[in-house]
Short mmCIF file of C-alpha atoms in Angstrom, two decimals:
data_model
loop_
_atom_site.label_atom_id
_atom_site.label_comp_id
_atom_site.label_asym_id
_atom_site.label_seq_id
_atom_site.Cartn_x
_atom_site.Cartn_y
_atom_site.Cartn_z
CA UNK A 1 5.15 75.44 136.87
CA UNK A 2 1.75 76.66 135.66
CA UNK A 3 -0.01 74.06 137.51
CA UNK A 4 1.11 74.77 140.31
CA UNK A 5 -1.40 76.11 143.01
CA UNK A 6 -0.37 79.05 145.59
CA UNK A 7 -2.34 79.97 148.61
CA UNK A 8 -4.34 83.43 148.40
CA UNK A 9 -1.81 84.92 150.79
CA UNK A 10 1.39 83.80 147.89
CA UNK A 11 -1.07 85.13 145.51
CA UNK A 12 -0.98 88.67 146.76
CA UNK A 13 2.18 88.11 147.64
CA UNK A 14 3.26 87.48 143.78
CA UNK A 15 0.52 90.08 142.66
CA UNK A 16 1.89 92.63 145.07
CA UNK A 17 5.52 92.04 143.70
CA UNK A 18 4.48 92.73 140.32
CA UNK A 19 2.22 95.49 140.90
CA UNK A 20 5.44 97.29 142.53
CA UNK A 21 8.23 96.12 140.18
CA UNK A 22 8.85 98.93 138.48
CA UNK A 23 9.37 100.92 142.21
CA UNK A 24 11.66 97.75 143.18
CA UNK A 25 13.64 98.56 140.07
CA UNK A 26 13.92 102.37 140.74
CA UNK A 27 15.15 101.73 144.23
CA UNK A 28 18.21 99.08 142.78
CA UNK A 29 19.08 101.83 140.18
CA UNK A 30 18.95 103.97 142.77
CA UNK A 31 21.53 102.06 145.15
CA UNK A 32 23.53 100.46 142.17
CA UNK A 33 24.31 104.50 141.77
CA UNK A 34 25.97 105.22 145.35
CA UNK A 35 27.76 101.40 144.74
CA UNK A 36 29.00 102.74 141.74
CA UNK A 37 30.43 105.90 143.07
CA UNK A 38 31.96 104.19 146.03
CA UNK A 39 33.44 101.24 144.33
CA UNK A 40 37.07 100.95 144.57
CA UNK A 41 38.30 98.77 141.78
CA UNK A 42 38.12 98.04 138.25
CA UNK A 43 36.66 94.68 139.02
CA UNK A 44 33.79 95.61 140.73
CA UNK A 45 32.78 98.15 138.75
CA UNK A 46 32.88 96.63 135.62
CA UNK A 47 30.14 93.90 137.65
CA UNK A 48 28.38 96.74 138.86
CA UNK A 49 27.64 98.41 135.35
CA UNK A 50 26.58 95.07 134.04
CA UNK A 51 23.89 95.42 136.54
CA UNK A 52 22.72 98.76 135.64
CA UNK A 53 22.26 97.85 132.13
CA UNK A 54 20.10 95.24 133.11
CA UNK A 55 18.41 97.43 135.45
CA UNK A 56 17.73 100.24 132.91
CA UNK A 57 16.98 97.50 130.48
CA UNK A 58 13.81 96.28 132.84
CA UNK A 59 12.89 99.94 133.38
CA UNK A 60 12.44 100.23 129.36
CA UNK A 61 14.84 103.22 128.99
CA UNK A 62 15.99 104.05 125.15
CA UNK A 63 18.23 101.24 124.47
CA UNK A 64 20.16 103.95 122.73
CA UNK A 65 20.44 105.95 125.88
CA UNK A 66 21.76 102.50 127.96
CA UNK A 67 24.16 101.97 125.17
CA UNK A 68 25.86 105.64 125.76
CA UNK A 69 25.33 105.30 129.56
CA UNK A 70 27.17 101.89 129.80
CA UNK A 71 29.95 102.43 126.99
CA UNK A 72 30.98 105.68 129.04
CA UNK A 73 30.38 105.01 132.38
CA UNK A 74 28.60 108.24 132.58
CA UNK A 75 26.96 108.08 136.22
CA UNK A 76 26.33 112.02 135.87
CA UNK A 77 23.70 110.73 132.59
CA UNK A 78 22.98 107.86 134.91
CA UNK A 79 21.93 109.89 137.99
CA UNK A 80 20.22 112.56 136.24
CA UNK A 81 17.59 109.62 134.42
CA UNK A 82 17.27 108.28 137.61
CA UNK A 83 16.09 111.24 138.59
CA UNK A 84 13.40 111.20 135.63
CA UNK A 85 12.69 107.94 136.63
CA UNK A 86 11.75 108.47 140.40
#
């Protein structure tokens, strides 16, 4: 894939992406939160917490701190670094 040649316009396209990546990731933590709250069942949840690890995990938070988050389900802790994180 690294000889592969993109236009200038999918160049800034791919340069603006990254360049905003770590706002992109605020944003999904940021809805992943109300998805959590709202979800009904066990099922669902459990998928959605998978995805805020990951999300937390590509925002560099304390592994530590993802660990406690995740294991508990704590979306108070959850909210309140999101709010750090914004």
């Amino acid at each position: 894939m690294a000889d592969r040649k993109y236009s200038p316009h999918q160049q800034r396209i791919i340069k603006n992406y990254y360049e905003n990546l770590e706002n992109i990731q605020n944003q999904k933590l940021g809805e992943l939160i109300a998805d959590v709250y709202l979800a009904e069942t066990d099922k669902k949840k459990a998928s959605l917490w998978k995805r805020v690890e990951k999300v937390l995990t590509h925002l560099k938070v304390h592994p530590k701190t993802v660990a406690y988050i995740v294991k508990n389900r704590d979306i108070e802790t959850l909210s309140e670094i999101a709010s750090e994180l914004f």
